[in-house]
Tab-separated table of C-alpha atoms and ligand atoms in Angstrom:
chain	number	residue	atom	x	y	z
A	1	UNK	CA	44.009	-14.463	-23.716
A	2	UNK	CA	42.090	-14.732	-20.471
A	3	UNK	CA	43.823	-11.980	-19.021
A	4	UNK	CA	43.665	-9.759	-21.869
A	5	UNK	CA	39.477	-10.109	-22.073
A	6	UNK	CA	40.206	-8.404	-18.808
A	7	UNK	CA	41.387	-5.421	-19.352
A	8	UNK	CA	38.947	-2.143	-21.030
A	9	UNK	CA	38.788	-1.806	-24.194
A	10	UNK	CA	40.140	1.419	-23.460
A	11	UNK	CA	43.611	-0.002	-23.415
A	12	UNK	CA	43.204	-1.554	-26.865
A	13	UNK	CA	43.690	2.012	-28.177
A	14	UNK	CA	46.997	2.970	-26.055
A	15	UNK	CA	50.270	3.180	-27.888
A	16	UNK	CA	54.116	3.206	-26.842
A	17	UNK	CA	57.154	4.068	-27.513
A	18	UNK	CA	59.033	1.335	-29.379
A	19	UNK	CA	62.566	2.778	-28.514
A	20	UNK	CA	61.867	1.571	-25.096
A	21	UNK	CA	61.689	-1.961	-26.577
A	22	UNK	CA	64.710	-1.891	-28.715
A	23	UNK	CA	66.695	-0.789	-26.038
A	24	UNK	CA	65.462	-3.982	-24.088
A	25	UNK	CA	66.577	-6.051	-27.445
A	26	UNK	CA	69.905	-4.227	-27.200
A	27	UNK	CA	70.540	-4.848	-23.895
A	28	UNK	CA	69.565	-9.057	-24.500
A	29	UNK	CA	71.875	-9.192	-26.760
A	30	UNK	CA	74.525	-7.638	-24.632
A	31	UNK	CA	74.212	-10.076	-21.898
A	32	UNK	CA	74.955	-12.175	-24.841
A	33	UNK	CA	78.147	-11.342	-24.365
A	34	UNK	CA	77.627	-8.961	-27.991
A	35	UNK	CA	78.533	-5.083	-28.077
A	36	UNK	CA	76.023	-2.798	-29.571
A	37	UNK	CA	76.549	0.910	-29.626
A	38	UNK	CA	72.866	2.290	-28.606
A	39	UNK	CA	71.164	5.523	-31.263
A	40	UNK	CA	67.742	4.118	-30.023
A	41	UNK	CA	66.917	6.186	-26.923
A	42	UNK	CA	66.274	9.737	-26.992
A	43	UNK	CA	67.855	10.914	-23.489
A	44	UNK	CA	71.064	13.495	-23.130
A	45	UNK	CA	74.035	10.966	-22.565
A	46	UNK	CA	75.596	14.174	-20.020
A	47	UNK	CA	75.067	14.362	-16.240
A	48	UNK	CA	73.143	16.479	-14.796
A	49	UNK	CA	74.655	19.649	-13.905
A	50	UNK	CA	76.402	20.289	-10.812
A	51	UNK	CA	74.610	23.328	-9.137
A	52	UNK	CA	71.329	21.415	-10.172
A	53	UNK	CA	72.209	18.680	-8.477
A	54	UNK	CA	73.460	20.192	-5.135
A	55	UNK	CA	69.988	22.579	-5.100
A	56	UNK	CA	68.548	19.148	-4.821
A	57	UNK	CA	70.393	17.948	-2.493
A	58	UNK	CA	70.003	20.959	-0.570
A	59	UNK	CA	66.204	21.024	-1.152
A	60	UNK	CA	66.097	17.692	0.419
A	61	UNK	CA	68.249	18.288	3.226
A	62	UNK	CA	65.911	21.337	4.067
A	63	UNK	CA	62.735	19.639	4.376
A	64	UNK	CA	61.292	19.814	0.486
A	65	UNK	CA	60.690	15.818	0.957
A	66	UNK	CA	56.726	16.535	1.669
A	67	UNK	CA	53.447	16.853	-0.523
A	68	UNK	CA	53.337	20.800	-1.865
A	69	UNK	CA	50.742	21.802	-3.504
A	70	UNK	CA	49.635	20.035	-6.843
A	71	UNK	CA	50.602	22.813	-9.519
A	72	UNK	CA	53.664	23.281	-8.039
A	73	UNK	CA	55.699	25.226	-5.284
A	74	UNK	CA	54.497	28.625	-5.722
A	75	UNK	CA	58.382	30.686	-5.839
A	76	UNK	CA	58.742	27.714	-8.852
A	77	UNK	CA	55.724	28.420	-10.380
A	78	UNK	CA	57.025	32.124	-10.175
A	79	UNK	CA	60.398	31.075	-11.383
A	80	UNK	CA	59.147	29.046	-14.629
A	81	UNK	CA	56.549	31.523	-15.635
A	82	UNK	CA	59.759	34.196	-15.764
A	83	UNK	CA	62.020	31.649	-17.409
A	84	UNK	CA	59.346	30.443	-20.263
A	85	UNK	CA	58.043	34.145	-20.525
A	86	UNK	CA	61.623	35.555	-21.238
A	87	UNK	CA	62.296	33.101	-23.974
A	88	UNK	CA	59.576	33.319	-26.127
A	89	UNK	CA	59.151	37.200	-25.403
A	90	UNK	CA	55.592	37.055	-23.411
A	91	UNK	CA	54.454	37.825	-20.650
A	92	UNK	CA	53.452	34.782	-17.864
A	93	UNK	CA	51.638	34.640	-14.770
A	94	UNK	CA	52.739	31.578	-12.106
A	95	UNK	CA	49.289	30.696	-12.089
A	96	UNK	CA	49.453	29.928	-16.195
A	97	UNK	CA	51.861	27.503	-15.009
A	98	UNK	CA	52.180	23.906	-13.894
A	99	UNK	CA	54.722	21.850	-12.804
A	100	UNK	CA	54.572	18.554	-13.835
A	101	UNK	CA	56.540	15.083	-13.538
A	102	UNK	CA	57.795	15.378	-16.941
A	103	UNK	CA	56.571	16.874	-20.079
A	104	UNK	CA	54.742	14.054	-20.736
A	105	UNK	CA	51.776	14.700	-18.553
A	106	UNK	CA	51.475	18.145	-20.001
A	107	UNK	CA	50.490	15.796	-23.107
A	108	UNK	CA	48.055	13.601	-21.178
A	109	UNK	CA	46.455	16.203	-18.840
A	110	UNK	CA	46.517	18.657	-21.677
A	111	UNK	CA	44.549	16.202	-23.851
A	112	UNK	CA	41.962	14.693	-21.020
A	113	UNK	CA	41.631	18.637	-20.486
A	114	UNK	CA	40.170	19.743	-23.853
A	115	UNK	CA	39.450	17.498	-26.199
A	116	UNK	CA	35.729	14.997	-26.481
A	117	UNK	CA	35.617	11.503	-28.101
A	118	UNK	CA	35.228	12.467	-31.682
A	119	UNK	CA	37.149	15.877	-31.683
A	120	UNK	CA	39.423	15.478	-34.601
A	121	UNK	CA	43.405	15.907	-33.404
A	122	UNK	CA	46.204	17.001	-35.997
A	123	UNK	CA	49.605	15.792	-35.166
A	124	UNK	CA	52.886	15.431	-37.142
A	125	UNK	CA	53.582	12.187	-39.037
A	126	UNK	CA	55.915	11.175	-38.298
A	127	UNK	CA	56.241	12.462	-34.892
A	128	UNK	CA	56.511	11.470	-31.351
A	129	UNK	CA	54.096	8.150	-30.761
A	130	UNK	CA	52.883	9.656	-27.887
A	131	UNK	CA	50.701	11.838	-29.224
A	132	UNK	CA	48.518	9.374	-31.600
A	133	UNK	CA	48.484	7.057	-28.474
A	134	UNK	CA	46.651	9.406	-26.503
A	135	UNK	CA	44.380	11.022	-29.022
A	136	UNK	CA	43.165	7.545	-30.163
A	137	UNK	CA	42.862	6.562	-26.153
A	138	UNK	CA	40.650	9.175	-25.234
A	139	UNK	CA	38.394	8.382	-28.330
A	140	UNK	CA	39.033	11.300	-30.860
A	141	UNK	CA	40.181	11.261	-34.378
A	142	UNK	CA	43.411	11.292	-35.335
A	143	UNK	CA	44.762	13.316	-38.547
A	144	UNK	CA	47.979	13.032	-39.229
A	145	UNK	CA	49.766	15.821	-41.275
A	146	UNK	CA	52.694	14.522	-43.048
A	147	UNK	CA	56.373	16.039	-42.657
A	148	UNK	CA	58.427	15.522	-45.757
A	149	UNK	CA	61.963	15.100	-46.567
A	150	UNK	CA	61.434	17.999	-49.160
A	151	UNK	CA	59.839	20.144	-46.826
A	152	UNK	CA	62.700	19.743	-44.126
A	153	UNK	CA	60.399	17.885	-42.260
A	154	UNK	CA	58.057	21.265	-41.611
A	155	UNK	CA	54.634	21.619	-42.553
A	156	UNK	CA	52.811	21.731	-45.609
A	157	UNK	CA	50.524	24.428	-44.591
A	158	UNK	CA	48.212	24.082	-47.736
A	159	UNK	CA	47.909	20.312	-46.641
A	160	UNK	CA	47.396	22.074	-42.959
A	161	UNK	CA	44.557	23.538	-44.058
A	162	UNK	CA	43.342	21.036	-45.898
A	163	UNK	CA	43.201	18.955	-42.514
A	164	UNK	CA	41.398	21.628	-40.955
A	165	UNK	CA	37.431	20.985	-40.705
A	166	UNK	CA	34.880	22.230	-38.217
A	167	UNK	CA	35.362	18.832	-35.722
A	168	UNK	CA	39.208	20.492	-35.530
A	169	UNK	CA	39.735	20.349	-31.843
A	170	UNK	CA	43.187	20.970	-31.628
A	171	UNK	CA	46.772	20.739	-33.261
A	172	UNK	CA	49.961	19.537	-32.251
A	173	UNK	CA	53.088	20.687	-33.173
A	174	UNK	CA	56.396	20.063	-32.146
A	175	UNK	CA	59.749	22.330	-32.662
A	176	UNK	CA	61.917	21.247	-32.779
A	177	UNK	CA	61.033	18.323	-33.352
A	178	UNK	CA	61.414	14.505	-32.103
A	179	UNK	CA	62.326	12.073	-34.715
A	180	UNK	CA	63.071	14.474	-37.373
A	181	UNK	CA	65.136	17.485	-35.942
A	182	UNK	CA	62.948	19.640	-38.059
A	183	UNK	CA	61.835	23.387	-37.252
A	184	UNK	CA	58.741	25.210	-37.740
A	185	UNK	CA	59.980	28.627	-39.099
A	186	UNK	CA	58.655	32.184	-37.874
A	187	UNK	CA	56.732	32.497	-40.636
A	188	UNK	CA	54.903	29.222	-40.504
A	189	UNK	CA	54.093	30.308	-36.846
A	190	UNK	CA	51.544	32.952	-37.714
A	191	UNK	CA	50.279	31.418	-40.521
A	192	UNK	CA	49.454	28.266	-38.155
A	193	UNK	CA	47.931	31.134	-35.357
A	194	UNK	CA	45.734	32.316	-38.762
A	195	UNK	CA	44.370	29.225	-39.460
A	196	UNK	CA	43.939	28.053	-35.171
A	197	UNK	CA	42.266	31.991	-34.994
A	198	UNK	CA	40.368	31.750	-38.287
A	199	UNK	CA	38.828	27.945	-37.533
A	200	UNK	CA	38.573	27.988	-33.274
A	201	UNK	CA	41.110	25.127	-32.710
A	202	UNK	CA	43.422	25.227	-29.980
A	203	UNK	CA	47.292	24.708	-30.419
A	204	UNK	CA	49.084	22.395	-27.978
A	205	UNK	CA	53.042	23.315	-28.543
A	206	UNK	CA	55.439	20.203	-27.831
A	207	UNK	CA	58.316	22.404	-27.368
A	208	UNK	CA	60.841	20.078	-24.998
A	209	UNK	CA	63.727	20.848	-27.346
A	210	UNK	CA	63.165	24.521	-27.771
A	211	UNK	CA	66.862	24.981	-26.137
A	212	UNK	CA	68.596	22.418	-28.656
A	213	UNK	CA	68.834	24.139	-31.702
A	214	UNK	CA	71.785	24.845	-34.007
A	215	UNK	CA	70.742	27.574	-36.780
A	216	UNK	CA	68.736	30.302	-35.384
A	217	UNK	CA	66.222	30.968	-32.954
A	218	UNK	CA	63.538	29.565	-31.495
A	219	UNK	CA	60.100	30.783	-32.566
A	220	UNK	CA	56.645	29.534	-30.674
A	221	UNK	CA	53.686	29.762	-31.203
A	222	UNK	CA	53.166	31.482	-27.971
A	223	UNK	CA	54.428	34.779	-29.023
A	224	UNK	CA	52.361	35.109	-32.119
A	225	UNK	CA	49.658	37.920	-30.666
A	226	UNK	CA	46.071	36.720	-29.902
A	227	UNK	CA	47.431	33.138	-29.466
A	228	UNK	CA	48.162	32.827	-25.766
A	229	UNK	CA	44.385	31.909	-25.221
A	230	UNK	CA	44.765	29.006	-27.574
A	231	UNK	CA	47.667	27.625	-26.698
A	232	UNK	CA	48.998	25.103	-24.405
A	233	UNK	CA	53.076	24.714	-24.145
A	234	UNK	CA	54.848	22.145	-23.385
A	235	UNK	CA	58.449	21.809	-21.799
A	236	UNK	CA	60.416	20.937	-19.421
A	237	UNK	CA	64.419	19.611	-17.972
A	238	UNK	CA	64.748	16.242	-19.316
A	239	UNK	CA	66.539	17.455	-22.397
A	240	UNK	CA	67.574	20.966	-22.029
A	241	UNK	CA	69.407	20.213	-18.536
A	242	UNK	CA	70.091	16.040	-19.075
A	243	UNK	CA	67.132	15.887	-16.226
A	244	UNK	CA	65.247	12.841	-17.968
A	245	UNK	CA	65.227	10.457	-14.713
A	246	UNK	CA	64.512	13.709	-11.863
A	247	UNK	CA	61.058	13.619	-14.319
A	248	UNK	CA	60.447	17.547	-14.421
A	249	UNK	CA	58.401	19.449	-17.404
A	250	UNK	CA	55.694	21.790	-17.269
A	251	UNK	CA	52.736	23.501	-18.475
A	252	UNK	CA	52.036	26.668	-19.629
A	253	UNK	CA	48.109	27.200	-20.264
A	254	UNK	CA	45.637	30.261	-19.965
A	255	UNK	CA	44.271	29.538	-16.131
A	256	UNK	CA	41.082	27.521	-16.506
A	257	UNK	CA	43.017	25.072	-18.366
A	258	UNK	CA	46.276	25.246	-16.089
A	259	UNK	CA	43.556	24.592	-13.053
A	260	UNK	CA	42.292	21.532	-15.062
A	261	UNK	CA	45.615	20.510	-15.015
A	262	UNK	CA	46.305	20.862	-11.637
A	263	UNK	CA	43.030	19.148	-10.913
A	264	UNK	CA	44.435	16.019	-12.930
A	265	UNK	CA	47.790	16.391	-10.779
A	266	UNK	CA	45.893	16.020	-7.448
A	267	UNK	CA	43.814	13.122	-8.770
A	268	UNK	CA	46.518	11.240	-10.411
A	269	UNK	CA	49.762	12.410	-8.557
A	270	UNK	CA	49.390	14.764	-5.639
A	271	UNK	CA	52.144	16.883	-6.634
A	272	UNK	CA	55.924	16.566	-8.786
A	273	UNK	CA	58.657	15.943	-6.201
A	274	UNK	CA	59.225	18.708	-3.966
A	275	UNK	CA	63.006	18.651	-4.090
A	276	UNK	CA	63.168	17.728	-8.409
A	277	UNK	CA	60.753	21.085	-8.094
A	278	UNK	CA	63.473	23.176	-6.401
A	279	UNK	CA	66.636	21.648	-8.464
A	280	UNK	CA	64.478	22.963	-11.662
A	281	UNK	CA	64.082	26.391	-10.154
A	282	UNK	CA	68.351	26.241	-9.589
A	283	UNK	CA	68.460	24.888	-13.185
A	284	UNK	CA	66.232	27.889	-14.901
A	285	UNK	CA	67.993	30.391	-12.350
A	286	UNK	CA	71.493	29.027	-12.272
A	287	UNK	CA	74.278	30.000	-14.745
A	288	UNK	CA	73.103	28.420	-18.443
A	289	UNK	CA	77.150	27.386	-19.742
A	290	UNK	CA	76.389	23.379	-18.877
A	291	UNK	CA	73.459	23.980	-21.764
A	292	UNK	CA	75.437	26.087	-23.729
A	293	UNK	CA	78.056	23.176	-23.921
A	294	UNK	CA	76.180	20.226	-24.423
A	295	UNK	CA	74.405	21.979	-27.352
A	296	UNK	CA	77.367	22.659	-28.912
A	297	UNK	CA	78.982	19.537	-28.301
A	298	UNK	CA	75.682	17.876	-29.925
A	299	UNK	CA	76.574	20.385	-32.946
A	300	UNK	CA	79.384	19.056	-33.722
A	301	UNK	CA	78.161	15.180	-33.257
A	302	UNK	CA	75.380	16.302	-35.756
A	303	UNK	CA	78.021	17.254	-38.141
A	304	UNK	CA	79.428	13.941	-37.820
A	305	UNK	CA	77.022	11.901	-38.098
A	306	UNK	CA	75.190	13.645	-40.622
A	307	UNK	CA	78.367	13.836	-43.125
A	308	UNK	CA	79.205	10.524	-42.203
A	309	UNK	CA	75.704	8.780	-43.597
A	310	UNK	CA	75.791	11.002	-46.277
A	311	UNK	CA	79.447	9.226	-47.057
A	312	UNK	CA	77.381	5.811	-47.171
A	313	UNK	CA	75.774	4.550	-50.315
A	314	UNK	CA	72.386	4.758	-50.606
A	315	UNK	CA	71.927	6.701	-47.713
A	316	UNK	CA	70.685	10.283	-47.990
A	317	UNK	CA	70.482	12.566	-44.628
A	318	UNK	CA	68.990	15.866	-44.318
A	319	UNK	CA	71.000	18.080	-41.451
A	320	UNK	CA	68.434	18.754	-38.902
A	321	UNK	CA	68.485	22.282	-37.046
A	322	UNK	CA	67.627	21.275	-33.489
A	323	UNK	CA	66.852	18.496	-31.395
A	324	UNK	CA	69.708	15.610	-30.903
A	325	UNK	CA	68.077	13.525	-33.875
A	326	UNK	CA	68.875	12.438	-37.863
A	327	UNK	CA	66.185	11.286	-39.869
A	328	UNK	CA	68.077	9.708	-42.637
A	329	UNK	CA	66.188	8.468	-45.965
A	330	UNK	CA	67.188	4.744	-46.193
A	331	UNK	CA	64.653	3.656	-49.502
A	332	UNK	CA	67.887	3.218	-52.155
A	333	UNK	CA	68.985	0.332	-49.645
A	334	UNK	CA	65.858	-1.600	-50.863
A	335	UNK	CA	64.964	-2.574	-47.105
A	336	UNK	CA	61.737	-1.364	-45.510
A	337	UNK	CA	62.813	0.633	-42.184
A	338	UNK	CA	61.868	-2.039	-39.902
A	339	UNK	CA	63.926	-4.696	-41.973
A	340	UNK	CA	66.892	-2.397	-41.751
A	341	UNK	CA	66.792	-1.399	-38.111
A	342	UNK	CA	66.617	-5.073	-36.980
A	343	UNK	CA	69.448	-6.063	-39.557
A	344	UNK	CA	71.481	-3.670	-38.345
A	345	UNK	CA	70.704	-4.549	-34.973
A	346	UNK	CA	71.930	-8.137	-35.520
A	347	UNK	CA	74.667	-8.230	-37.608
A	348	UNK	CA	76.047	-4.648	-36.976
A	349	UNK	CA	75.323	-4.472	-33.521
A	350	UNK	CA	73.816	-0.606	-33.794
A	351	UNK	CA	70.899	0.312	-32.493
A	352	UNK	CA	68.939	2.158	-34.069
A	353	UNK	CA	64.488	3.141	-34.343
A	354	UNK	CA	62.772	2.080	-37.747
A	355	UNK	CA	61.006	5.534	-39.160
A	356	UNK	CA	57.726	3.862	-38.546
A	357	UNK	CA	57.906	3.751	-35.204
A	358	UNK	CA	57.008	7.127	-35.432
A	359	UNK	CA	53.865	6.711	-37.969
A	360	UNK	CA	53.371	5.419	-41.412
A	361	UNK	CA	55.047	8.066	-43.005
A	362	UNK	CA	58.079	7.485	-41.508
A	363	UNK	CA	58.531	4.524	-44.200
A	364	UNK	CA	61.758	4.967	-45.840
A	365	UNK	CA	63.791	6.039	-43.198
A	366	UNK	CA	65.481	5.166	-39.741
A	367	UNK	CA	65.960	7.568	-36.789
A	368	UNK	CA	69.289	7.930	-35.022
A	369	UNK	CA	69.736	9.381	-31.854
A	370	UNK	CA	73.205	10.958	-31.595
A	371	UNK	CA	73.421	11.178	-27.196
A	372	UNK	CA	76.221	9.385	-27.693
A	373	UNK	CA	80.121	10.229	-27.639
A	374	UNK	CA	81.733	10.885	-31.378
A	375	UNK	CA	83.900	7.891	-30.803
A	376	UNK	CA	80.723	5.533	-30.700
A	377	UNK	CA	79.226	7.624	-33.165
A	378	UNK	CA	82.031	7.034	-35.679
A	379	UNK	CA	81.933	3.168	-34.796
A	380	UNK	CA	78.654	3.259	-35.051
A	381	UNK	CA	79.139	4.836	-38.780
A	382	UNK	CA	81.453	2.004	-39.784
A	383	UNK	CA	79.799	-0.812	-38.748
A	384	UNK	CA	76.287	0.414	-40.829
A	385	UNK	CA	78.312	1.558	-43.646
A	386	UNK	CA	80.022	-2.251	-43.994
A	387	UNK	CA	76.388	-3.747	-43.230
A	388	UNK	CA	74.471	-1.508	-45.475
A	389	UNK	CA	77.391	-2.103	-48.331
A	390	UNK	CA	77.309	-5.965	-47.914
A	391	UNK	CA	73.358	-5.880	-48.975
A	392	UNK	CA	72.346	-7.481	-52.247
B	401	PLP	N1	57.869	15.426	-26.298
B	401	PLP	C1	58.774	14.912	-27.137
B	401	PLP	C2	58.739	15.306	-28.573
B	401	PLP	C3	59.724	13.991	-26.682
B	401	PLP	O1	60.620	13.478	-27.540
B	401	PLP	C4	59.711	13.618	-25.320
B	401	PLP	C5	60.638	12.609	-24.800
B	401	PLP	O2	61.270	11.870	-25.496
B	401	PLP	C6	58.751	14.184	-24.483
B	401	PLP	C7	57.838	15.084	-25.000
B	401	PLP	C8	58.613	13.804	-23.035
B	401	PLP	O3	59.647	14.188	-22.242
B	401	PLP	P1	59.695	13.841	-20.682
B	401	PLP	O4	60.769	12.825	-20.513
B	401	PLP	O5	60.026	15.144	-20.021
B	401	PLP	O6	58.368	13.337	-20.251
């Protein structure tokens, strides 16, 4: 209690990310001696790609083990701004981009960057915990937007704009998107740039699983004209090239805010590794099959799982277009989501997120990660289907 008194009351206001604690639940009750196939944690089960990991080799055996400078080595800067440019059909400079040690920062920085205590922040509910944990930390208002089942988890833009009010600092959205799999369509894009252009609110773009998508392309934000002065993009390696531990993401920011960002780099981290900079530069460069095959690999595990909850009772699960997530609606079990995760944690040793851990919204349902092979994915099917069937 002591202890706690001394800590600022800042800290009172931070959030985390629960999968980090079921996985540390999983793995007690695996020294145990019990087995538990893991859908809690949201990481690429695949390697890391050859030719990315000999560039960083290579980068370390030729000297990139120093400080470089805090956005970034300048030929990576170069290399990202092509790479992120080409996809989403704009133009970037290197100095609109940061490199960061993960994507995460690009959330934290981003925030500290342009938003006051008392700026009101719209984020997706639910959505990644990260982003109402550092809204609410730096003092702001959070307002979440709802995504609904009957909306495939996009936005209700009339309910968007009912959010919007003149304290609107910014809004978050993420596509695809982490725990639902959910997409924001084309169209949705521009009316979103509209309503940022029409109100003054800037857009901060969570796009990490832009490359993970099954049905179509991917449409940001970014390219919807007159919106590359709002916007801030995030992405990054951890998913798109099974980087998650090399910690690699970056930025992409008109330049003031990119600087600010760099500013927050050299106060809180000097620089990201010189030698995780160069693998990324080999990763973006490199040939692009190792991506190619993972995301179709995680099609077909989609299909699997997703047709295999369906084949539970009282189980209902949409079939998400990107990302490496289900979202499946649980209510017709009669458990909340919390209940259900931790009973199926016990008894049917899967693990598995509650929906709420991603915001209150997220009542009725459980996420499932599916970085995991089909063979534990189909175990994983049984063992809930016999748990979830042996309820009252
Ligand atoms: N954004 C979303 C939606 C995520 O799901 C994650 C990671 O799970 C991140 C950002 C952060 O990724 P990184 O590991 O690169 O920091």
């Amino acid at each position: 209690m002591q202890r706690l008194q001394m800590l600022a009351k800042a800290t009172g206001r931070l959030g985390t990310e629960t999968a980090f604690e079921v996985l540390a639940r999983a793995r007690a009750l695996e020294a145990q001696g019990r087995h538990v196939v893991h859908l809690e944690i949201g990481e690429p089960d695949f390697d890391t790609p050859a030719y990315i990991v000999e560039a960083g080799i290579q980068a370390m055996r030729e000297g990139f083990t120093h400080y470089g400078p805090s956005a970034g080595l300048p030929e990576v800067r170069a290399a990202i701004a092509e790479y992120a440019g080409a996809m989403r059909g704009v133009r970037v400079a290197p100095e609109e981009v940061v490199m960061t040690p993960g994507g995460k920062p690009v959330l934290f920085f981003g925030l500290m960057a342009l938003v006051d205590p008392g700026d009101e922040v719209i984020y997706p509910n639910p959505g990644f915990p990260i982003y109402e944990s550092v809204i609410r930390y730096l003092d702001a208002k959070p307002v979440p937007i709802r995504l609904s089942e009957d909306k495939a988890f996009s936005l209700d833009l009339d309910e968007l704009e009912s959010l919007v009010g003149p304290r609107t600092k910014m809004l978050i959205l993420n596509t695809p998107a982490n725990p639902t799999g959910g997409v924001i369509p084309k169209r949705d894009a521009e009316r979103i740039a509209e309503l940022a252009q029409k109100h003054d609110f800037w857009v901060l773009t969570d796009e990490i699983y832009a490359r993970i998508l099954y049905d179509g392309g991917h449409h940001s934000i970014l390219s919807v004209p007159g919106m590359r002065e709002r916007t801030l993009l995030l992405d990054g390696h951890s998913k798109t090239f099974a980087m998650t531990g090399w910690r690699l993401g970056f930025a992409v920011a008109p330049q003031p805010v990119a600087d600010m960002i760099g500013k927050f780099m050299t106060n809180c981290n000097s620089c990201t590794a010189s030698f995780t900079q160069r693998a990324g530069m080999a990763a973006v460069q490199g040939p692009q099959d190792a991506v190619e095959a993972m995301v179709a690999e995680f099609r077909r595990r989609r299909d699997l799982i997703v047709d295999g909850l369906n084949a539970i009772p009282k189980v209902r699960c949409l079939r998400p277009q990107g990302a490496f997530y289900v979202f499946p609606n649980i209510t017709a079990t009669g458990k909340k989501s919390a209940e259900l995760a931790s009973l199926l944690l016990q008894e049917a040793g899967v693990a598995t997120l509650a929906g709420t851990a991603f915001g209150a919204y997220g009542e009725g349902y459980l996420r499932l990660s599916y970085a995991n092979s089909q063979d534990n994915i189909r175990e994983a099917l049984k063992r809930m289907q016999s748990c979830i069937e042996s309820l009252a």
